[in-house]
Amino acid sequence: MGQNIKKGKDAQKIFSQYSIDKWNNENGLPGNAVKDILKTSDGYIWIATFDGLARFDGVKFEVFDKDVSPNFKTNGILSLFEDHQKNLWLGTDGAGALKYHEGKFDTIQTSANLNTAFVTSFAQTKDGTIWVGTKNGLAKLVNDQLTPVKESPSLLTVSINSLFVDSKDNLWITTRNSGLIKKTGEYVKQYTTNDGIISNSSGALLEDSNNTLWAGTDDGLMSIQDGYRFVNLSNKYNLPHGFINTIFEAEDRSILIGTTYGLVWIRDDNIKIYTEKDGLPNNNVTAIITDGEGSLWIGTYKGGIIRLKDGLFLNYGISEGLYNNFINTIYEADSVYYIGTEGGISIFQDGVITNYSSPDNSAFQNWVSAFLKDNSGNLWVGTYDGLYKFDEGLKKVLSKKEGLSSNKIRSIIKDDKNQLWIGTTDGINIIDENNKITILDKKSGLKNTFIMYLSKNKNGSILIGTNGGGLSMYKDGEVQTFTMKDGLAGNVVFNIFQENNGLIWLSTDNGICSYDGKSFTTYTAANKLFKIAAFQTIIDESNKVWVLTGKGIYTIDKKYLIESLSNKIDLNSKVKLYDKAYGMRSMGTNGGASGILDPNGKIWFPTSKGVSILDTDAISQNLKPPKVVIEKVVVGKNEFLPFENIKIAAESSNIEIHYTGLNFFAPERIKFQYKLEPFDKEWIDARERRIAYYNNLPPGNYTFKVRATNDGGIWSQDFKSIKLTKEAFYYQENWFKALLGLFLLALAVALYLFQVWGIKSKNLKLAEQVKKRTENINAQKEALEKINASKDKLLSIISHDLKGPLKSIRQILSLMSSGHVTQDEFKSLTNNLQQDVGSSVNLLDNLLNWSKSQMHGIKVTAVEIDLHEIINENFKLFKSSLDKNKLSYTNEVPVGEIALADFDMIKLVIRNLIANAIKFTPQGGKISICSNTKGTFLEVSVSDTGIGMTNMETIKVFEVKESFTKIAERSESGTGLGLILCKEFVEKNGGTIRVESKKGKGSTFTFTLKTAN
């Protein structure tokens, strides 16, 4: 047992008034032998049992034991404790201590020669030291290792039951047969029976709000005054003998004590002992905590746990003194409450319940269904055996023998003429002051004679609810009937309620409706909740509509019902259901049962388990949103904790994300919304579902977010989130896409060339028809001629620039094959061959890129590119040519100079400019590249000390129509295609290119690109 500093719920209610929920090994607990209960700061409730550890979120248990947790060497858990750093500590039965942190259990190591297998308790002093009590002495945690308490050797051999740290930071140790021990620093004081304690076997400890220490032993209860004086409280409260397991203080400062003989509740020196007869699953109470939401949680040694929930309802049934639990009707007169049951009458007055039944105890006589107290003070009682009058007992007045149409009475009222109206299952009986009976039946105009309810209308008429015949209205001897054909919600009218303004509310088998004297207004279409059978409708003083149904009590502000008739509003968020979750013992009731709104604003509801009373003024909105927790991510058979780096394999298709909301008052009413960004654009409404499912996610990085709302519609302000990554298949990787792109690019060039050839053939066939075309066709011809010109140019370039290198290759190969070549000549020829091949490859590369641009097939993909790196890569590409021609080169662009452009295009631009510089720069020359920032653009300049150009040549160098072949420094020819391609690619990236050159002094090509900012 950990430190017992526990504050709980008010004990003013008697035990039976709490809603009792039970859990054992049949509905989630790993075992019924509960040793400890703890609510941790993350919001979970943990239950330690001899069959494993359970974590509870209010809806489901998650069990940890040897089967699922490798570090569990035993399933017996003796104690639970949370330290200042929010770590959870477990004391086990034979396997030492465990530490739970970020979803994992770690075994705590023990120093040599220290037996700490049986850990019974933990405590933490203000200096942060965690003390560990075992059956073999006291230990402490040092660097997550159990070590002996060397300064107190006498404590290494005592068998410890529990540890407790008081408000003065004293460590109290309860033991088995070694008395009570107090440790203050290194000072240790042992108290035994010789010092006044009542037994040397001590158990639980508690320091209450008055700083009084309560101590339990195997022989009763005592208090510790001034830290050393002991007072026997067992004698004071006349407690039975038995071991005290735990002590707990409630919010009203009452003391609850868990013993081997039951639950002891002490309040203002009044004592009550609760046992199995009162609802405890077992008399051996081992643990008591509060969840901070108004409920007590009690653990027992053989019966699992129970929750005592202080709901909104005050319940009265057989256990509180009612004659019978099944309630038919409730009636109030002069602050006296008359309750009609299936077993007789219960009268509630000034907190005292008195029961009455018929003398012969007949079932029909005791089936009480209606009351009426007249102006003369007579209390009329309707039963299923006729009409009775009550005067300190039941006295039969009328039955079928005396002229009633039926003995089974459903409703009683008096009209303005002081006549008694009795509604039965076979018509209405009107009894005047002379006791003359007049029967209304089908002959009198009633469409249905099974009467459910009678009510006196403010206009003097009598309203009659029937079982299947709708609503009838009787006035001046005439009967008018309304059914669903006339707008009534349903033909079974269970109950009638009239507001002060005269508006009539009808509860039917198909929901509720209102009647203003002219027409009916139904609310069944407004919300599906109102399409179920409504047994009674009550409007309170705050204009809230309360509807009694077989599923509980629905409530909604009247204004929302009115608004729903003309506006499409979501009533789901406006309607609230009160049922067992809020303290009702039962949601069941019979059709025709009726409750009341009493003069104090409380509503008395009839149920199948007694009367449930709701003080509507005391209802407050639950403003505490649930604490949201993401528990795990399940991918196939693999589970990931939210603390891990979650990477999901490419082949994994089904993903589950488990989450929960921690709120224990009405956990089943918690609703959730989640979103996986960027996959989900909007929040997904999961309602009560606590798992998010995803299938076949595309590869990428995702963030999962979840939030929750409580039963009152209050959403958590902060969402919980985790990050996860879905890995990609190889064909989804960028490198594969790049290769595929290159292949498609080559295919596009081939298709283009084929298209050009096809267009030329077509033009030849259609040459004679061109003159007859319209202006539009002439324009098309012009376009075709431009394409032809481009094609001719391509063919000319191929013919000119490939013919020379290929001819040289053929000549070199011929010489080499003749065998008349020396070793030096062979090396020279090889170098020439390599240069010719390189020149041809570069030409073809430019040719393909230029062809693609002419087909408008190249799209610009602007990304951040590192110019310094691209220039270095290109210099490395031409290093052999640079070295061969003894050319020096420098990259003066700053490291990390970033531009925003298409990577492949700019790489090609720089490559062509460097190649051009190499080609036209003599040996020993220099090539340099630098950059300069101008506003939002970068200027990149490629300079050489080559042969230069004339002004006329600089004008023609970028023009497609004026491209020319120029002889380079080393008799290399150039077509100008590379520079044309440079111009097109730079301009596609939003930049410009220019050249500055002087004949014999070199050239500088400058182009601009957008900066990354």
Tab-separated table of N, CA and C in Angstrom, residues 540-608:
chain	number	residue	atom	x	y	z
A	540	ASP	N	-40.316	22.448	-16.730
A	540	ASP	CA	-40.001	23.059	-15.442
A	540	ASP	C	-40.032	24.583	-15.536
A	541	GLU	N	-39.710	25.250	-14.444
A	541	GLU	CA	-39.823	26.710	-14.380
A	541	GLU	C	-38.808	27.410	-15.277
A	542	SER	N	-37.737	26.724	-15.644
A	542	SER	CA	-36.723	27.325	-16.519
A	542	SER	C	-36.975	26.991	-17.989
A	543	ASN	N	-38.169	26.473	-18.285
A	543	ASN	CA	-38.577	26.133	-19.651
A	543	ASN	C	-37.742	25.006	-20.254
A	544	LYS	N	-37.303	24.094	-19.397
A	544	LYS	CA	-36.679	22.876	-19.895
A	544	LYS	C	-37.753	21.806	-20.047
A	545	VAL	N	-37.669	21.084	-21.138
A	545	VAL	CA	-38.599	19.995	-21.408
A	545	VAL	C	-37.955	18.690	-20.943
A	546	TRP	N	-38.655	17.958	-20.063
A	546	TRP	CA	-38.173	16.680	-19.543
A	546	TRP	C	-39.095	15.579	-20.061
A	547	VAL	N	-38.512	14.585	-20.725
A	547	VAL	CA	-39.303	13.524	-21.342
A	547	VAL	C	-38.874	12.184	-20.740
A	548	LEU	N	-39.817	11.513	-20.063
A	548	LEU	CA	-39.565	10.209	-19.463
A	548	LEU	C	-39.791	9.121	-20.505
A	549	THR	N	-38.773	8.293	-20.736
A	549	THR	CA	-38.861	7.224	-21.724
A	549	THR	C	-38.330	5.926	-21.115
A	550	GLY	N	-38.405	4.856	-21.876
A	550	GLY	CA	-37.851	3.583	-21.429
A	550	GLY	C	-36.346	3.524	-21.504
A	551	LYS	N	-35.705	4.539	-22.089
A	551	LYS	CA	-34.251	4.587	-22.206
A	551	LYS	C	-33.628	5.594	-21.258
A	552	GLY	N	-34.447	6.240	-20.454
A	552	GLY	CA	-33.955	7.273	-19.563
A	552	GLY	C	-34.767	8.540	-19.725
A	553	ILE	N	-34.209	9.629	-19.228
A	553	ILE	CA	-34.909	10.909	-19.249
A	553	ILE	C	-34.166	11.851	-20.181
A	554	TYR	N	-34.843	12.297	-21.234
A	554	TYR	CA	-34.269	13.259	-22.167
A	554	TYR	C	-34.688	14.661	-21.757
A	555	THR	N	-33.775	15.602	-21.916
A	555	THR	CA	-34.118	16.985	-21.620
A	555	THR	C	-33.532	17.900	-22.687
A	556	ILE	N	-34.256	18.987	-22.948
A	556	ILE	CA	-33.823	19.976	-23.933
A	556	ILE	C	-34.513	21.292	-23.611
A	557	ASP	N	-33.838	22.403	-23.890
A	557	ASP	CA	-34.493	23.695	-23.719
A	557	ASP	C	-35.653	23.815	-24.703
A	558	LYS	N	-36.751	24.298	-24.190
A	558	LYS	CA	-37.950	24.412	-25.027
A	558	LYS	C	-37.686	25.275	-26.260
A	559	LYS	N	-36.845	26.287	-26.126
A	559	LYS	CA	-36.599	27.203	-27.243
A	559	LYS	C	-35.971	26.475	-28.434
A	560	TYR	N	-35.157	25.434	-28.158
A	560	TYR	CA	-34.538	24.698	-29.257
A	560	TYR	C	-35.569	23.871	-30.015
A	561	LEU	N	-36.540	23.327	-29.272
A	561	LEU	CA	-37.618	22.598	-29.955
A	561	LEU	C	-38.404	23.523	-30.869
A	562	ILE	N	-38.684	24.720	-30.373
A	562	ILE	CA	-39.433	25.690	-31.182
A	562	ILE	C	-38.611	26.092	-32.408
A	563	GLU	N	-37.296	26.330	-32.210
A	563	GLU	CA	-36.433	26.736	-33.325
A	563	GLU	C	-36.313	25.633	-34.367
A	564	SER	N	-36.386	24.385	-33.926
A	564	SER	CA	-36.209	23.270	-34.868
A	564	SER	C	-37.346	23.186	-35.871
A	565	LEU	N	-38.469	23.833	-35.578
A	565	LEU	CA	-39.604	23.794	-36.502
A	565	LEU	C	-39.357	24.651	-37.734
A	566	SER	N	-38.578	25.727	-37.572
A	566	SER	CA	-38.357	26.641	-38.699
A	566	SER	C	-36.921	26.646	-39.192
A	567	ASN	N	-35.982	26.232	-38.342
A	567	ASN	CA	-34.575	26.224	-38.732
A	567	ASN	C	-34.012	24.822	-38.617
A	568	LYS	N	-33.058	24.530	-39.486
A	568	LYS	CA	-32.384	23.240	-39.422
A	568	LYS	C	-31.233	23.346	-38.428
A	569	ILE	N	-31.501	22.971	-37.203
A	569	ILE	CA	-30.461	23.003	-36.177
A	569	ILE	C	-30.188	21.571	-35.723
A	570	ASP	N	-28.960	21.350	-35.290
A	570	ASP	CA	-28.563	20.028	-34.847
A	570	ASP	C	-28.992	19.843	-33.395
A	571	LEU	N	-30.095	19.112	-33.204
A	571	LEU	CA	-30.592	18.902	-31.849
A	571	LEU	C	-29.787	17.862	-31.083
A	572	ASN	N	-28.953	17.091	-31.789
A	572	ASN	CA	-28.152	16.089	-31.085
A	572	ASN	C	-27.280	16.731	-30.018
A	573	SER	N	-26.762	17.917	-30.313
A	573	SER	CA	-25.897	18.603	-29.367
A	573	SER	C	-26.694	19.345	-28.295
A	574	LYS	N	-28.005	19.457	-28.483
A	574	LYS	CA	-28.846	20.188	-27.532
A	574	LYS	C	-29.560	19.259	-26.554
A	575	VAL	N	-29.759	17.999	-26.966
A	575	VAL	CA	-30.479	17.039	-26.138
A	575	VAL	C	-29.501	16.347	-25.198
A	576	LYS	N	-29.929	16.148	-23.950
A	576	LYS	CA	-29.109	15.408	-22.995
A	576	LYS	C	-29.937	14.283	-22.401
A	577	LEU	N	-29.308	13.131	-22.245
A	577	LEU	CA	-29.965	11.962	-21.704
A	577	LEU	C	-29.446	11.703	-20.298
A	578	TYR	N	-30.377	11.597	-19.355
A	578	TYR	CA	-30.036	11.230	-17.982
A	578	TYR	C	-30.489	9.789	-17.760
A	579	ASP	N	-29.557	8.954	-17.327
A	579	ASP	CA	-29.866	7.542	-17.111
A	579	ASP	C	-29.015	7.023	-15.966
A	580	LYS	N	-28.658	5.754	-16.002
A	580	LYS	CA	-27.897	5.163	-14.899
A	580	LYS	C	-26.541	5.824	-14.724
A	581	ALA	N	-25.995	6.362	-15.821
A	581	ALA	CA	-24.695	7.032	-15.719
A	581	ALA	C	-24.750	8.241	-14.803
A	582	TYR	N	-25.926	8.799	-14.615
A	582	TYR	CA	-26.082	9.996	-13.785
A	582	TYR	C	-26.742	9.681	-12.439
A	583	GLY	N	-26.904	8.402	-12.125
A	583	GLY	CA	-27.371	8.052	-10.795
A	583	GLY	C	-28.744	7.415	-10.740
A	584	MET	N	-29.455	7.296	-11.856
A	584	MET	CA	-30.727	6.565	-11.823
A	584	MET	C	-30.446	5.083	-11.581
A	585	ARG	N	-31.261	4.474	-10.750
A	585	ARG	CA	-31.075	3.039	-10.520
A	585	ARG	C	-31.577	2.222	-11.698
A	586	SER	N	-32.600	2.729	-12.347
A	586	SER	CA	-33.164	2.009	-13.478
A	586	SER	C	-33.716	3.010	-14.476
A	587	MET	N	-33.596	2.678	-15.757
A	587	MET	CA	-34.208	3.492	-16.807
A	587	MET	C	-35.582	2.951	-17.169
A	588	GLY	N	-35.902	1.755	-16.630
A	588	GLY	CA	-37.158	1.115	-16.982
A	588	GLY	C	-38.343	1.697	-16.237
A	589	THR	N	-39.448	1.820	-16.921
A	589	THR	CA	-40.711	2.230	-16.308
A	589	THR	C	-41.832	1.695	-17.185
A	590	ASN	N	-43.068	1.719	-16.659
A	590	ASN	CA	-44.160	1.195	-17.471
A	590	ASN	C	-44.920	2.325	-18.137
A	591	GLY	N	-45.492	2.040	-19.298
A	591	GLY	CA	-46.280	3.049	-19.989
A	591	GLY	C	-47.466	3.476	-19.138
A	592	GLY	N	-47.592	4.737	-18.937
A	592	GLY	CA	-48.675	5.253	-18.114
A	592	GLY	C	-48.237	5.654	-16.725
A	593	ALA	N	-47.014	5.269	-16.309
A	593	ALA	CA	-46.511	5.719	-15.012
A	593	ALA	C	-46.292	7.226	-15.061
A	594	SER	N	-46.621	7.905	-13.989
A	594	SER	CA	-46.526	9.364	-14.000
A	594	SER	C	-45.812	9.876	-12.761
A	595	GLY	N	-44.964	10.867	-12.981
A	595	GLY	CA	-44.256	11.528	-11.895
A	595	GLY	C	-44.793	12.933	-11.698
A	596	ILE	N	-44.046	13.755	-10.941
A	596	ILE	CA	-44.511	15.119	-10.642
A	596	ILE	C	-43.338	16.088	-10.642
A	597	LEU	N	-43.678	17.359	-10.844
A	597	LEU	CA	-42.776	18.477	-10.580
A	597	LEU	C	-43.244	19.078	-9.273
A	598	ASP	N	-42.453	18.933	-8.199
A	598	ASP	CA	-42.947	19.353	-6.882
A	598	ASP	C	-42.784	20.868	-6.691
A	599	PRO	N	-43.339	21.433	-5.644
A	599	PRO	CA	-43.280	22.892	-5.425
A	599	PRO	C	-41.873	23.435	-5.277
A	600	ASN	N	-40.892	22.565	-4.981
A	600	ASN	CA	-39.507	23.007	-4.796
A	600	ASN	C	-38.692	22.919	-6.083
A	601	GLY	N	-39.357	22.579	-7.187
A	601	GLY	CA	-38.655	22.483	-8.467
A	601	GLY	C	-37.994	21.152	-8.713
A	602	LYS	N	-38.218	20.177	-7.827
A	602	LYS	CA	-37.641	18.855	-8.020
A	602	LYS	C	-38.625	17.983	-8.799
A	603	ILE	N	-38.062	17.135	-9.667
A	603	ILE	CA	-38.899	16.238	-10.459
A	603	ILE	C	-38.767	14.831	-9.892
A	604	TRP	N	-39.929	14.219	-9.613
A	604	TRP	CA	-39.986	12.855	-9.078
A	604	TRP	C	-40.363	11.933	-10.240
A	605	PHE	N	-39.426	11.029	-10.603
A	605	PHE	CA	-39.652	10.127	-11.724
A	605	PHE	C	-39.956	8.723	-11.210
A	606	PRO	N	-40.993	8.073	-11.755
A	606	PRO	CA	-41.272	6.677	-11.385
A	606	PRO	C	-40.431	5.722	-12.229
A	607	THR	N	-39.835	4.711	-11.617
A	607	THR	CA	-39.048	3.719	-12.358
A	607	THR	C	-39.400	2.324	-11.852
A	608	SER	N	-38.761	1.337	-12.426
A	608	SER	CA	-38.982	-0.045	-12.003
A	608	SER	C	-38.126	-0.424	-10.803
